[in-house]
CSV table of C-alpha atoms in Angstrom, one decimal:
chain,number,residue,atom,x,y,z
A,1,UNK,CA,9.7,-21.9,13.6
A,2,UNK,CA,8.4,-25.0,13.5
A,3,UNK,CA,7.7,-26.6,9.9
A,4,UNK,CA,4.4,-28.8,10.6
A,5,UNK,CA,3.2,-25.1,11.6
A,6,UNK,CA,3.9,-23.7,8.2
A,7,UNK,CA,2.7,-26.4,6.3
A,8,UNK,CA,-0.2,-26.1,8.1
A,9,UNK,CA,-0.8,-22.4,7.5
A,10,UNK,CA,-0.3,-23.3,3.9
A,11,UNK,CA,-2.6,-25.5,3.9
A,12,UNK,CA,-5.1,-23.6,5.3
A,13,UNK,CA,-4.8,-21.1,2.8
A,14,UNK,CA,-5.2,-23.5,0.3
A,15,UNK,CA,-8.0,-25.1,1.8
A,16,UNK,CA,-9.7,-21.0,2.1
A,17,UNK,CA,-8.7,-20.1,-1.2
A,18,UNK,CA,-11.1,-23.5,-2.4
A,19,UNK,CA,-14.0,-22.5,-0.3
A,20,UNK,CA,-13.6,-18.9,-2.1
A,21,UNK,CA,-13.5,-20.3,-5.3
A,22,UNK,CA,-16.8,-22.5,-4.6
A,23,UNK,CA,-18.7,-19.7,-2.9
A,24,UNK,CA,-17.5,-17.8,-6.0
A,25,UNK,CA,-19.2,-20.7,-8.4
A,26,UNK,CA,-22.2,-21.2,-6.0
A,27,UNK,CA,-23.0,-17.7,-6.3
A,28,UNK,CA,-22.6,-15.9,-9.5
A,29,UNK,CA,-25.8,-17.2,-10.3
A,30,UNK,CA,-27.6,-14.9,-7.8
A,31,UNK,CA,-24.9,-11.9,-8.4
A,32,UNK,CA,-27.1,-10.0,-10.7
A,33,UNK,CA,-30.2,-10.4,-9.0
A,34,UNK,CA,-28.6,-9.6,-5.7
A,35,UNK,CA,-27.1,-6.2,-6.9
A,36,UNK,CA,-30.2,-4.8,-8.4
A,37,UNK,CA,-32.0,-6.0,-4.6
A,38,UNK,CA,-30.9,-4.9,-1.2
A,39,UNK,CA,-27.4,-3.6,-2.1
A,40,UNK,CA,-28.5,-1.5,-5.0
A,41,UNK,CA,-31.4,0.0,-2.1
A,42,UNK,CA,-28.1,0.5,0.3
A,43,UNK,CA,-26.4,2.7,-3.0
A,44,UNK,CA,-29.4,4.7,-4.4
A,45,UNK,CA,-29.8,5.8,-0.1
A,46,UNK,CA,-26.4,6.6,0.2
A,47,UNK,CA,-26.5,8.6,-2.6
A,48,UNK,CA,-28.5,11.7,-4.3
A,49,UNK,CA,-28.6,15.1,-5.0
A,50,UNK,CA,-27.8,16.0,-1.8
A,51,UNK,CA,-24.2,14.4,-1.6
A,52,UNK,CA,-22.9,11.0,-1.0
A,53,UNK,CA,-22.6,8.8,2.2
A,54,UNK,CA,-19.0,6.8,1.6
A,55,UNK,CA,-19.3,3.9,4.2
A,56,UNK,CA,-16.1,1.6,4.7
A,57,UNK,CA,-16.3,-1.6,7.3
A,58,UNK,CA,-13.2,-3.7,7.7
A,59,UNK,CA,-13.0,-6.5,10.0
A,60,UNK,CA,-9.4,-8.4,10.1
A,61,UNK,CA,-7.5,-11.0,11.8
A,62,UNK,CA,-3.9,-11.7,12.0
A,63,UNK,CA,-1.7,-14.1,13.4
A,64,UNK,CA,1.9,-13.6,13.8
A,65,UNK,CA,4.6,-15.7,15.0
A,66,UNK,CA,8.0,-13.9,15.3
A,67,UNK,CA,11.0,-15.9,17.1
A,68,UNK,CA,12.2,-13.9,20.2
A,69,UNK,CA,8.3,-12.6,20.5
A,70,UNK,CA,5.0,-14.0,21.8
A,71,UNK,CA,2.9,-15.3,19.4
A,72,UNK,CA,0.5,-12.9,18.4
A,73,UNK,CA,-3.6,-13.4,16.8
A,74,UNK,CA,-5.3,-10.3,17.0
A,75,UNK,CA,-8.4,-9.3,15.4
A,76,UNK,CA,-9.6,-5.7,14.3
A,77,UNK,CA,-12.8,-3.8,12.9
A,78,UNK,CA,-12.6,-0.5,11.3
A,79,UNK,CA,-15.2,1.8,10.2
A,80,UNK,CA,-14.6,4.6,7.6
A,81,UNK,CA,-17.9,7.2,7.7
A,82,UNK,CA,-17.5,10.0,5.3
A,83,UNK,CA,-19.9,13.0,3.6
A,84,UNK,CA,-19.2,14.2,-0.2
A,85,UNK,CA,-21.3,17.3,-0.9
A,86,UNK,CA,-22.5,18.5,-4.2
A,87,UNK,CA,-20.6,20.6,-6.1
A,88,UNK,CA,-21.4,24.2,-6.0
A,89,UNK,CA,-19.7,26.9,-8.2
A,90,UNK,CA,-17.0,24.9,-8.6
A,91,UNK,CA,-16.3,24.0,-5.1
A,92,UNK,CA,-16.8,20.2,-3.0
A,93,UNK,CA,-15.9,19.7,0.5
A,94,UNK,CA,-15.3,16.2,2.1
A,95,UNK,CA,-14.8,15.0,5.9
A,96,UNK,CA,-14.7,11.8,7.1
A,97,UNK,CA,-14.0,9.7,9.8
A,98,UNK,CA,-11.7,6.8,11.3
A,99,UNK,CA,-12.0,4.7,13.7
A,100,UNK,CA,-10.6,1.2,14.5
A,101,UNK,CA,-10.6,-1.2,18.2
A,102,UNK,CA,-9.8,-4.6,18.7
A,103,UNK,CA,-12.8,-6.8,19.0
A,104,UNK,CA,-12.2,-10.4,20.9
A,105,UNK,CA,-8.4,-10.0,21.1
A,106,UNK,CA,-6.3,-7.0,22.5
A,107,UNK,CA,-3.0,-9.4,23.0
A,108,UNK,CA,-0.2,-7.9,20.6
A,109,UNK,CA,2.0,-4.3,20.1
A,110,UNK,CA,0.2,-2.2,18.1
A,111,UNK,CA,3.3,-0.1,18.7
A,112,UNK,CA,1.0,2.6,21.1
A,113,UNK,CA,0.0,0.3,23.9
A,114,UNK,CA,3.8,-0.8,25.6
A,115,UNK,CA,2.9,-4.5,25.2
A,116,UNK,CA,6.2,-5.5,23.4
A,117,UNK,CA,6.5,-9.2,25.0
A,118,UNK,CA,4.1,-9.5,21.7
A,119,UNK,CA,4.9,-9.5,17.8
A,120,UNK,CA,3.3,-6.0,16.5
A,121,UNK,CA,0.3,-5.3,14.9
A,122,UNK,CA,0.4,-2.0,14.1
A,123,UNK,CA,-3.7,-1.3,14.1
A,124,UNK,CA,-4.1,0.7,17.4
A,125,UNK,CA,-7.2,1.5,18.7
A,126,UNK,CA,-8.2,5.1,17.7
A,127,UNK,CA,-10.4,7.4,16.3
A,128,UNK,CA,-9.8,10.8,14.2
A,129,UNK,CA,-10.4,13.1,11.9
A,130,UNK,CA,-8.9,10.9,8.5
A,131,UNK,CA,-10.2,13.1,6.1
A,132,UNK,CA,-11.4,16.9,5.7
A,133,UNK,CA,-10.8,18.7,2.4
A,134,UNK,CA,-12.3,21.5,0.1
A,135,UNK,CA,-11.5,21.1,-3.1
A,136,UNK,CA,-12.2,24.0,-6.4
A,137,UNK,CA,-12.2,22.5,-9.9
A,138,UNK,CA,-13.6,26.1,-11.9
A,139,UNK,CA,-10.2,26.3,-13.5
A,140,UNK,CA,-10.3,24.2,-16.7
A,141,UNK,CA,-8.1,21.2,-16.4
A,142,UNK,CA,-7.8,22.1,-12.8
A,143,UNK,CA,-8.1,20.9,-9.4
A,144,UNK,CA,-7.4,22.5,-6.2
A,145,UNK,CA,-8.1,20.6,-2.9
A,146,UNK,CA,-6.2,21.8,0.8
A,147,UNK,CA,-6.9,20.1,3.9
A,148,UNK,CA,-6.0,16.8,5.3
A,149,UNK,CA,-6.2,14.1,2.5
A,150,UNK,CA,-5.0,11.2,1.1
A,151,UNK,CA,-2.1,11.7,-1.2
A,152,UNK,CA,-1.1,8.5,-3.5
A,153,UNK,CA,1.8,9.2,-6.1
A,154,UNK,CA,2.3,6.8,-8.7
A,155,UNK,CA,3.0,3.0,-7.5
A,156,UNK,CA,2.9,4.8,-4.0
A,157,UNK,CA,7.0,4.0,-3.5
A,158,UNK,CA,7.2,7.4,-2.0
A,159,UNK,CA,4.5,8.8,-1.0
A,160,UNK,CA,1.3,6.4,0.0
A,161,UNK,CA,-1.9,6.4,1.9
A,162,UNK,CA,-0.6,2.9,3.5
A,163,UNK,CA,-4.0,1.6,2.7
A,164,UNK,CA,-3.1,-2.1,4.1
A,165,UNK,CA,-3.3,-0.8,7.9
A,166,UNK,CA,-6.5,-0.1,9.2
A,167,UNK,CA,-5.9,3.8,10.4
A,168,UNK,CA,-4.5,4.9,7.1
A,169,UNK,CA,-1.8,7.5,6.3
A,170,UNK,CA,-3.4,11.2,5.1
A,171,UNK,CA,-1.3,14.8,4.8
A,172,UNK,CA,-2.6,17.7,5.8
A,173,UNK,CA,-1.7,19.4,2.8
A,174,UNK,CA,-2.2,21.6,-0.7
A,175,UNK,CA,-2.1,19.8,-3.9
A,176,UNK,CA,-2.6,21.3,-6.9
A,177,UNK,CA,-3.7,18.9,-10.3
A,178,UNK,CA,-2.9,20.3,-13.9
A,179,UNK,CA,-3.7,18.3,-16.9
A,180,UNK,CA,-4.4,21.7,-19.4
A,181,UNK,CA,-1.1,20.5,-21.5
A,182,UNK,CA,-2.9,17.2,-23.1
A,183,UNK,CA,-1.1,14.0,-22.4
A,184,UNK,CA,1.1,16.0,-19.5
A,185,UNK,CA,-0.1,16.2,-16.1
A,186,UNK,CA,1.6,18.1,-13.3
A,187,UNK,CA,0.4,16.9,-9.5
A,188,UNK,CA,2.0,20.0,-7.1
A,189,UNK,CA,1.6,19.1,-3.4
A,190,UNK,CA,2.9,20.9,-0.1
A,191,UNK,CA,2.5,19.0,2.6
A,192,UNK,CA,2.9,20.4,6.7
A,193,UNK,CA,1.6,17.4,8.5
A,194,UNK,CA,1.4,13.9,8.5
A,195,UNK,CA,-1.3,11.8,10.2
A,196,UNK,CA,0.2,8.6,10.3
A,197,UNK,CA,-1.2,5.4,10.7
A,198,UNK,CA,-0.6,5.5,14.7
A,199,UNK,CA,-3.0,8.4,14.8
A,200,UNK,CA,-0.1,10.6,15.5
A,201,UNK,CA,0.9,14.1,14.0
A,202,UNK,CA,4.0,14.3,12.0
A,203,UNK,CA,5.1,18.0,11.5
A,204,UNK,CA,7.2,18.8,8.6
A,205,UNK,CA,7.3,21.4,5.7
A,206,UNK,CA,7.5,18.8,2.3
A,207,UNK,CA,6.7,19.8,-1.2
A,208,UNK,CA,6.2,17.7,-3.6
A,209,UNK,CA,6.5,17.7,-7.4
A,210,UNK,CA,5.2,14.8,-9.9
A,211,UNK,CA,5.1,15.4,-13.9
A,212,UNK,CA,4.4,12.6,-15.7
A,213,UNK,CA,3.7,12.6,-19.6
A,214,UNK,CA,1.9,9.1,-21.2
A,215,UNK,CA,2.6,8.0,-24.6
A,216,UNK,CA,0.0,6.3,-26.1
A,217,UNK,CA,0.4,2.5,-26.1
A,218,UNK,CA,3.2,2.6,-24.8
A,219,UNK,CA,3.3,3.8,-21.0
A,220,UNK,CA,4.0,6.8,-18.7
A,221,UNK,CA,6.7,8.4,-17.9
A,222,UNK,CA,7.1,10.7,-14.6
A,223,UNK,CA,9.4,12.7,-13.3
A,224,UNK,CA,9.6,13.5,-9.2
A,225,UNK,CA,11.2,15.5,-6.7
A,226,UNK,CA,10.4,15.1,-3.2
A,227,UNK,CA,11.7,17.1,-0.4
A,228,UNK,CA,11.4,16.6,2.9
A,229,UNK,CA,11.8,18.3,5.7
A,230,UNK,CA,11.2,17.4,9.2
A,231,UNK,CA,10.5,19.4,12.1
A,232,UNK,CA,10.5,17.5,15.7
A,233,UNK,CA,14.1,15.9,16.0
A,234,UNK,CA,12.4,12.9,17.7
A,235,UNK,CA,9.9,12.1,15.3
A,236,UNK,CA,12.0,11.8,12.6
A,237,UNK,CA,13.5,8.1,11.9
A,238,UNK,CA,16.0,6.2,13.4
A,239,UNK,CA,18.0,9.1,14.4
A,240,UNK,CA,17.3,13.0,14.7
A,241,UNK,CA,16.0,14.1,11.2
A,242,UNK,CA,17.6,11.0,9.6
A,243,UNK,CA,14.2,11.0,7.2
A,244,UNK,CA,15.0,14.7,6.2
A,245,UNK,CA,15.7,14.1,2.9
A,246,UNK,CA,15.9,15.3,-1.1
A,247,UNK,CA,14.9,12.2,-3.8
A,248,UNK,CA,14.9,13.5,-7.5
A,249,UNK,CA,13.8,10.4,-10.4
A,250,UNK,CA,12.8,9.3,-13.4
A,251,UNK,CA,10.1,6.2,-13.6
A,252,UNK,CA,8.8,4.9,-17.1
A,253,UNK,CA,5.7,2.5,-16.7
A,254,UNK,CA,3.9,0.6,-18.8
A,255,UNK,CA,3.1,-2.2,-21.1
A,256,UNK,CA,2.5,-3.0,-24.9
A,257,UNK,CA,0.9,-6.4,-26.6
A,258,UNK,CA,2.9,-8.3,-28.3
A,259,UNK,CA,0.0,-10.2,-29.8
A,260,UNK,CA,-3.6,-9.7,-29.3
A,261,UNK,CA,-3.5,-12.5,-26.3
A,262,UNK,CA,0.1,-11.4,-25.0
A,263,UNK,CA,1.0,-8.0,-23.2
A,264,UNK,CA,4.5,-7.1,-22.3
A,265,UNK,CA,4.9,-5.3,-19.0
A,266,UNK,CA,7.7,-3.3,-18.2
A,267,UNK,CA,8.9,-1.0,-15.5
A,268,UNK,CA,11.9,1.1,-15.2
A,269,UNK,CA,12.9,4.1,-12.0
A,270,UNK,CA,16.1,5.5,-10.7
A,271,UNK,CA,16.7,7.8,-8.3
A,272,UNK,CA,18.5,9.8,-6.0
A,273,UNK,CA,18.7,10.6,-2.6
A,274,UNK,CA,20.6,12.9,-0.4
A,275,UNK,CA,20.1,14.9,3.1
A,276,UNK,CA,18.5,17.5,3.3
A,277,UNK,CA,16.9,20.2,5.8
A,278,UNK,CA,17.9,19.8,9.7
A,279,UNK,CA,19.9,16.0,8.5
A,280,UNK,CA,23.1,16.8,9.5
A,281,UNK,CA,24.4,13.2,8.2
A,282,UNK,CA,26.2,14.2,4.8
A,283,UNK,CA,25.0,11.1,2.5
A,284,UNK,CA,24.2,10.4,-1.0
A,285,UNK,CA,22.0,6.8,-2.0
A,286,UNK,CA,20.9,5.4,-5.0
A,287,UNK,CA,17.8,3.8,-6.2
A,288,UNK,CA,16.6,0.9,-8.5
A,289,UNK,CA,13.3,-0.5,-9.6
A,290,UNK,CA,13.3,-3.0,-13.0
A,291,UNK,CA,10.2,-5.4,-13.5
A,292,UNK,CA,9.9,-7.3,-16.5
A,293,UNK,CA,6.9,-9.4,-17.3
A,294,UNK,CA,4.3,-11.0,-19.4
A,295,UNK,CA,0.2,-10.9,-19.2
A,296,UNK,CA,-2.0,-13.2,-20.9
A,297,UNK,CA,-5.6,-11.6,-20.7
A,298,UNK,CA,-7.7,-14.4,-21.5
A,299,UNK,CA,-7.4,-18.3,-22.0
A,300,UNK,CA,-9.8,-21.5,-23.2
A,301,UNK,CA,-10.0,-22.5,-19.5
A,302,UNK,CA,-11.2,-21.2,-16.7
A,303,UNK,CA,-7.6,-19.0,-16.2
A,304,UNK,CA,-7.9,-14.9,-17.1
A,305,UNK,CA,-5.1,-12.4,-16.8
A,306,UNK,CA,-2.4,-15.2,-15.9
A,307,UNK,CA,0.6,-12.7,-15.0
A,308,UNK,CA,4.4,-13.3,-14.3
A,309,UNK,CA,6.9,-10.6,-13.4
A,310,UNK,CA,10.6,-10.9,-12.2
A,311,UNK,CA,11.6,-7.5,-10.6
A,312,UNK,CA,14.8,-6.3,-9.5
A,313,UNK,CA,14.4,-3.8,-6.6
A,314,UNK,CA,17.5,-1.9,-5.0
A,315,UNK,CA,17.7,0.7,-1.9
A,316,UNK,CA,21.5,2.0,-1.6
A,317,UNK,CA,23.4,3.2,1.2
A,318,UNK,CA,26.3,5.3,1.7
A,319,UNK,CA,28.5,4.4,4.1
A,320,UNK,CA,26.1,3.1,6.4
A,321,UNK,CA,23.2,5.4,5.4
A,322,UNK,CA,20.6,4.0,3.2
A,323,UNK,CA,18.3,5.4,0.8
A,324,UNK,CA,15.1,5.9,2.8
A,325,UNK,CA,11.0,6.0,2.2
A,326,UNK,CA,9.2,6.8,5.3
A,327,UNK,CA,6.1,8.5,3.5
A,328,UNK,CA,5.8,5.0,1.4
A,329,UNK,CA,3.3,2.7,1.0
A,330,UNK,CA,6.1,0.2,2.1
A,331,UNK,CA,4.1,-2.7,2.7
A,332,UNK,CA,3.8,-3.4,-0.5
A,333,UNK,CA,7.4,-4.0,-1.5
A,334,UNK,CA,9.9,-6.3,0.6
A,335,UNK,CA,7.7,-9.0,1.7
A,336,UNK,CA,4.2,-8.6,3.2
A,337,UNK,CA,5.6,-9.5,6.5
A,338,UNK,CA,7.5,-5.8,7.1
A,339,UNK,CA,10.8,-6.6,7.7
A,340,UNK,CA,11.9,-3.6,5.6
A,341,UNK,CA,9.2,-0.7,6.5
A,342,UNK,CA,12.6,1.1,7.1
A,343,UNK,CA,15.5,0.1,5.0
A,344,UNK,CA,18.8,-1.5,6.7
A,345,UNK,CA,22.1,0.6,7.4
A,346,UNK,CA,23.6,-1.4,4.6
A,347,UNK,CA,20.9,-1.0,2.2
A,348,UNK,CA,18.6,-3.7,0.4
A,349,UNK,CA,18.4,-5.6,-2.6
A,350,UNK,CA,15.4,-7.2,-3.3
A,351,UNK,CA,15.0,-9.9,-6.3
A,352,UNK,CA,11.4,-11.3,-6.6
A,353,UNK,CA,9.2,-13.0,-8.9
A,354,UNK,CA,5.3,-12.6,-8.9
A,355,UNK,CA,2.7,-15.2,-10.5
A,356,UNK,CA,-0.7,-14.8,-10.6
A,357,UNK,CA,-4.3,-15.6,-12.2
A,358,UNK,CA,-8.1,-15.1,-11.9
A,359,UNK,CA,-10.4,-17.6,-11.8
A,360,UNK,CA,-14.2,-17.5,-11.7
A,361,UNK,CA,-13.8,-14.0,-10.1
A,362,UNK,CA,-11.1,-15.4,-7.7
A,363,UNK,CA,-7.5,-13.5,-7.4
A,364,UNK,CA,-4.5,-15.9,-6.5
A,365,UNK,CA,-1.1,-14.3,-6.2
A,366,UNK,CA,2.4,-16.0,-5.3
A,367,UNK,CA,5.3,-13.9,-4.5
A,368,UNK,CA,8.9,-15.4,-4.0
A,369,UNK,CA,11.6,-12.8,-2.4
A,370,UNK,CA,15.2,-13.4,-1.9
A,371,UNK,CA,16.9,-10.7,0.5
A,372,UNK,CA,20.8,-9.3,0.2
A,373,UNK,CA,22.6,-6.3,1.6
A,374,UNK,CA,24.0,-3.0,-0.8
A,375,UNK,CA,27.3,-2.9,1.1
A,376,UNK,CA,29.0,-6.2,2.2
A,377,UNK,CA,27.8,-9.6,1.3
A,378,UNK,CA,25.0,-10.1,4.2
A,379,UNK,CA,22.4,-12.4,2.8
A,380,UNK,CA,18.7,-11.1,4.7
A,381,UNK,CA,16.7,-14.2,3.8
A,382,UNK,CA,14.1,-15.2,2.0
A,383,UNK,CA,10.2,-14.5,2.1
A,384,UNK,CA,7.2,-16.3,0.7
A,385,UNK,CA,3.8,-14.5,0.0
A,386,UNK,CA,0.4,-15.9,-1.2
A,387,UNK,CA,-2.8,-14.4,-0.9
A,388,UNK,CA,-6.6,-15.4,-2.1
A,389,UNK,CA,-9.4,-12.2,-2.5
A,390,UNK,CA,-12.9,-12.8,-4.2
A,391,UNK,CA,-14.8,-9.5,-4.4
A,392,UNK,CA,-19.3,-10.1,-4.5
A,393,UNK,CA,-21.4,-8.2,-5.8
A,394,UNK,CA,-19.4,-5.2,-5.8
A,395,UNK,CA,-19.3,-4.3,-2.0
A,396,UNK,CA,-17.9,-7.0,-0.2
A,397,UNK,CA,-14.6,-8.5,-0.4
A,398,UNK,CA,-12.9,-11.6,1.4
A,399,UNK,CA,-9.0,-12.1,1.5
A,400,UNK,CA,-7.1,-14.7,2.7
A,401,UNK,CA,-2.8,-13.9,3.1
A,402,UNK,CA,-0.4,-15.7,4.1
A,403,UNK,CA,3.6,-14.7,4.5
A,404,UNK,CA,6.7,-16.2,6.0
A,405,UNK,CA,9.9,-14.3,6.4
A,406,UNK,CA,12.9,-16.8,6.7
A,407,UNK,CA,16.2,-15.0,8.3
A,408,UNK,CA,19.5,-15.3,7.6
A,409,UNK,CA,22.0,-12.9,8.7
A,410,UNK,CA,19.6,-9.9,9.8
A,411,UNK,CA,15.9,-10.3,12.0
A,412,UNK,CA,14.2,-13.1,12.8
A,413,UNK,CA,12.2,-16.0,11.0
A,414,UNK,CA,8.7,-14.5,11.3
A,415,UNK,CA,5.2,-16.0,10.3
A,416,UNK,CA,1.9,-14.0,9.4
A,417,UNK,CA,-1.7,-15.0,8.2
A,418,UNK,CA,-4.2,-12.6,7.3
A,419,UNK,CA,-8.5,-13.3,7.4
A,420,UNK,CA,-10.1,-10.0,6.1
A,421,UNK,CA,-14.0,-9.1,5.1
A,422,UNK,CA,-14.3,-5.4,3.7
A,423,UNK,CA,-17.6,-3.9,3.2
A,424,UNK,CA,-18.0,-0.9,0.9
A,425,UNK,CA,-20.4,1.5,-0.2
């Protein structure tokens, strides 16, 4: 890796997070008219007594340079069509559809297409079937949805939709939502197939239980058991049925003000995993999570919600075995770059600090990770994150990410910038 390349990606990031700031400034101005024009018209169409039109459009680019690898810069556009109906006597269907292809560049592994001379993308060019549910909601305090769906429990650790990739993650499924007990709600899900984020089925025979209770003003506190069980020995991690597993845990969430300009965040989770179902490898791995930080909502500049966190993230292993979250959202722990989708034989330990700020409308975020092994002393390296998003008049949103993955004693140094416009309705 070259370093006048990474000082130049940073300062292009720099350099796009200040043109998103001053098309932030130049605009507000026209923000309210603008909503109340054409893209009000575009809502009130999409929408009426006869249902609502959801219309997604996401158009990314990426650039990766992974030693070993050819460099990668692909680009992607994804479309998300989808009908709500009405509700009628206490029922609502949904279906919707996904489909993503590369538009000026096809030249990287998007882990389908056998091109593995190139660093992967993992955005292949399908289409599907993302969504189809019918829910019932007669039941006071009740919901009942079965079909394929998207299924996001808590911070998403576990079990995720993998929103970041372009062909998201949804579960064939039954979930069943209770909140008849006041401040308790009970989220029951069995889930018999996975449609990945490949576009490929992913038989298994999961439940999964989620009780959480909040105390008020204080946070929430949830309690989980997931269980799963996988049915096609070569579709099932690293080895046969290796992600056949049994997690039980405890989470407590939240945050309280100190002052009236001061919040204290806090987050605390353990728990446990074993092998379960057709895993014939007899293990038993433990799990961490501790964030500490503070929030200051508002300042006498132009700086809102100015946030710090230091967080303290640990995946065991057992004698070679580590704990394991294949149904996570996993891209959003361990470093945007995705060296740890899938956690290392010897486990991970993962110390990071998070900064970040608004400003005119304008997200910035920072994140610093420093990489270590559970068993032995292996150091994994070091990543840096940064990313700029400005969201206009409610239904368009531009992002600009940058991350670099610096190895040590496991993978390779690894470089990745991200240009993405999302259009909503």
């Amino acid at each position: 890796m070259k370093t006048c390349s990474r000082k130049g990606y940073v300062a292009s990031l720099a350099l796009a997070g200040s043109l998103v700031l001053g098309a932030s400034m130049a605009f507000s101005a026209r923000a309210a008219t603008e909503e109340t024009g054409v893209n009000q018209q575009i809502a009130d169409t999409l929408h009426g007594d006869w249902g609502k039109i959801n219309f997604n459009l996401r158009y990314r680019f990426e650039y990766v340079d992974q030693d070993g690898l050819k460099t990668t810069d692909g680009d992607t556009i994804r479309l998300r069509l989808g009908y709500l109906t009405p509700e009628f006597a206490g029922f609502q269907a949904f279906a919707e559809f996904e489909g993503n292809t590369a538009v000026f560049s096809d030249d990287f592994n998007d882990k389908t297409n056998g091109k593995t001379e190139y660093a992967v993308i993992a955005d292949p060019s399908e289409a599907e079937l993302n969504q189809g549910w019918l829910s019932f909601s007669s039941i006071p305090d009740t919901v009942i949805k079965g079909g394929r769906q998207r299924v996001n429990l808590d911070n998403q650790r576990f079990i995720g939709a993998v929103g970041w990739r372009q062909m998201e993650q949804t579960f064939d499924s039954v979930n069943l939502l209770n909140s008849s007990l006041g401040n308790f709600t009970a989220n029951l899900t069995y889930v018999w197939n996975v449609r990945n984020i490949l576009s490929k089925d992913v038989n298994m025979n999961s439940p999964l239980a989620n009780l959480n209770y909040t105390f008020k003003d204080i946070g929430k506190l949830t309690a989980y058991g997931y269980w799963l069980d996988y049915n096609d020995p070569d579709d099932s991690g690293p080895y046969e049925y290796a992600f056949s597993s049994q997690t039980y845990g405890l989470r407590f969430n939240g945050s309280t003000f100190a002052a009236d300009n001061l919040e204290i965040l806090y987050t605390a989770e353990y728990a446990l995993q074993s092998d379960y179902g057709d895993n014939e490898t007899d293990y038993s791995a433990d799990y961490y999570h501790f964030i500490g930080g503070l929030q200051v909502p508002n300042t006498a500049s132009l700086f809102t919600n100015i946030t710090g966190k230091i967080g303290y993230e640990f995946q065991g292993s057992d004698d070679g075995v580590s704990f394991k979250t294949p149904l996570g959202t996993n891209h959003a722990f361990n470093g945007w770059v995705d060296k740890f989708l899938t956690t290392p034989p010897n486990g991970l330990q993962d110390v990071y600090g998070l900064l970040s700020t608004e400003i005119s409308g304008v997200n910035f975020k920072l994140i610093y990770h420093n990489f270590q092994a559970d068993e032995g002393s292996a150091d994994y390296g070091t990543e840096f994150d940064a990313m700029v998003s400005k969201k206009f008049y409610d239904h368009y949103t531009l992002l600009v990410a940058y991350g670099n993955y610096n190895a040590d004693e496991l993978y390779t140094d690894t470089e990745k910038i991200w240009v993405q416009l999302t259009v909503a309705f």
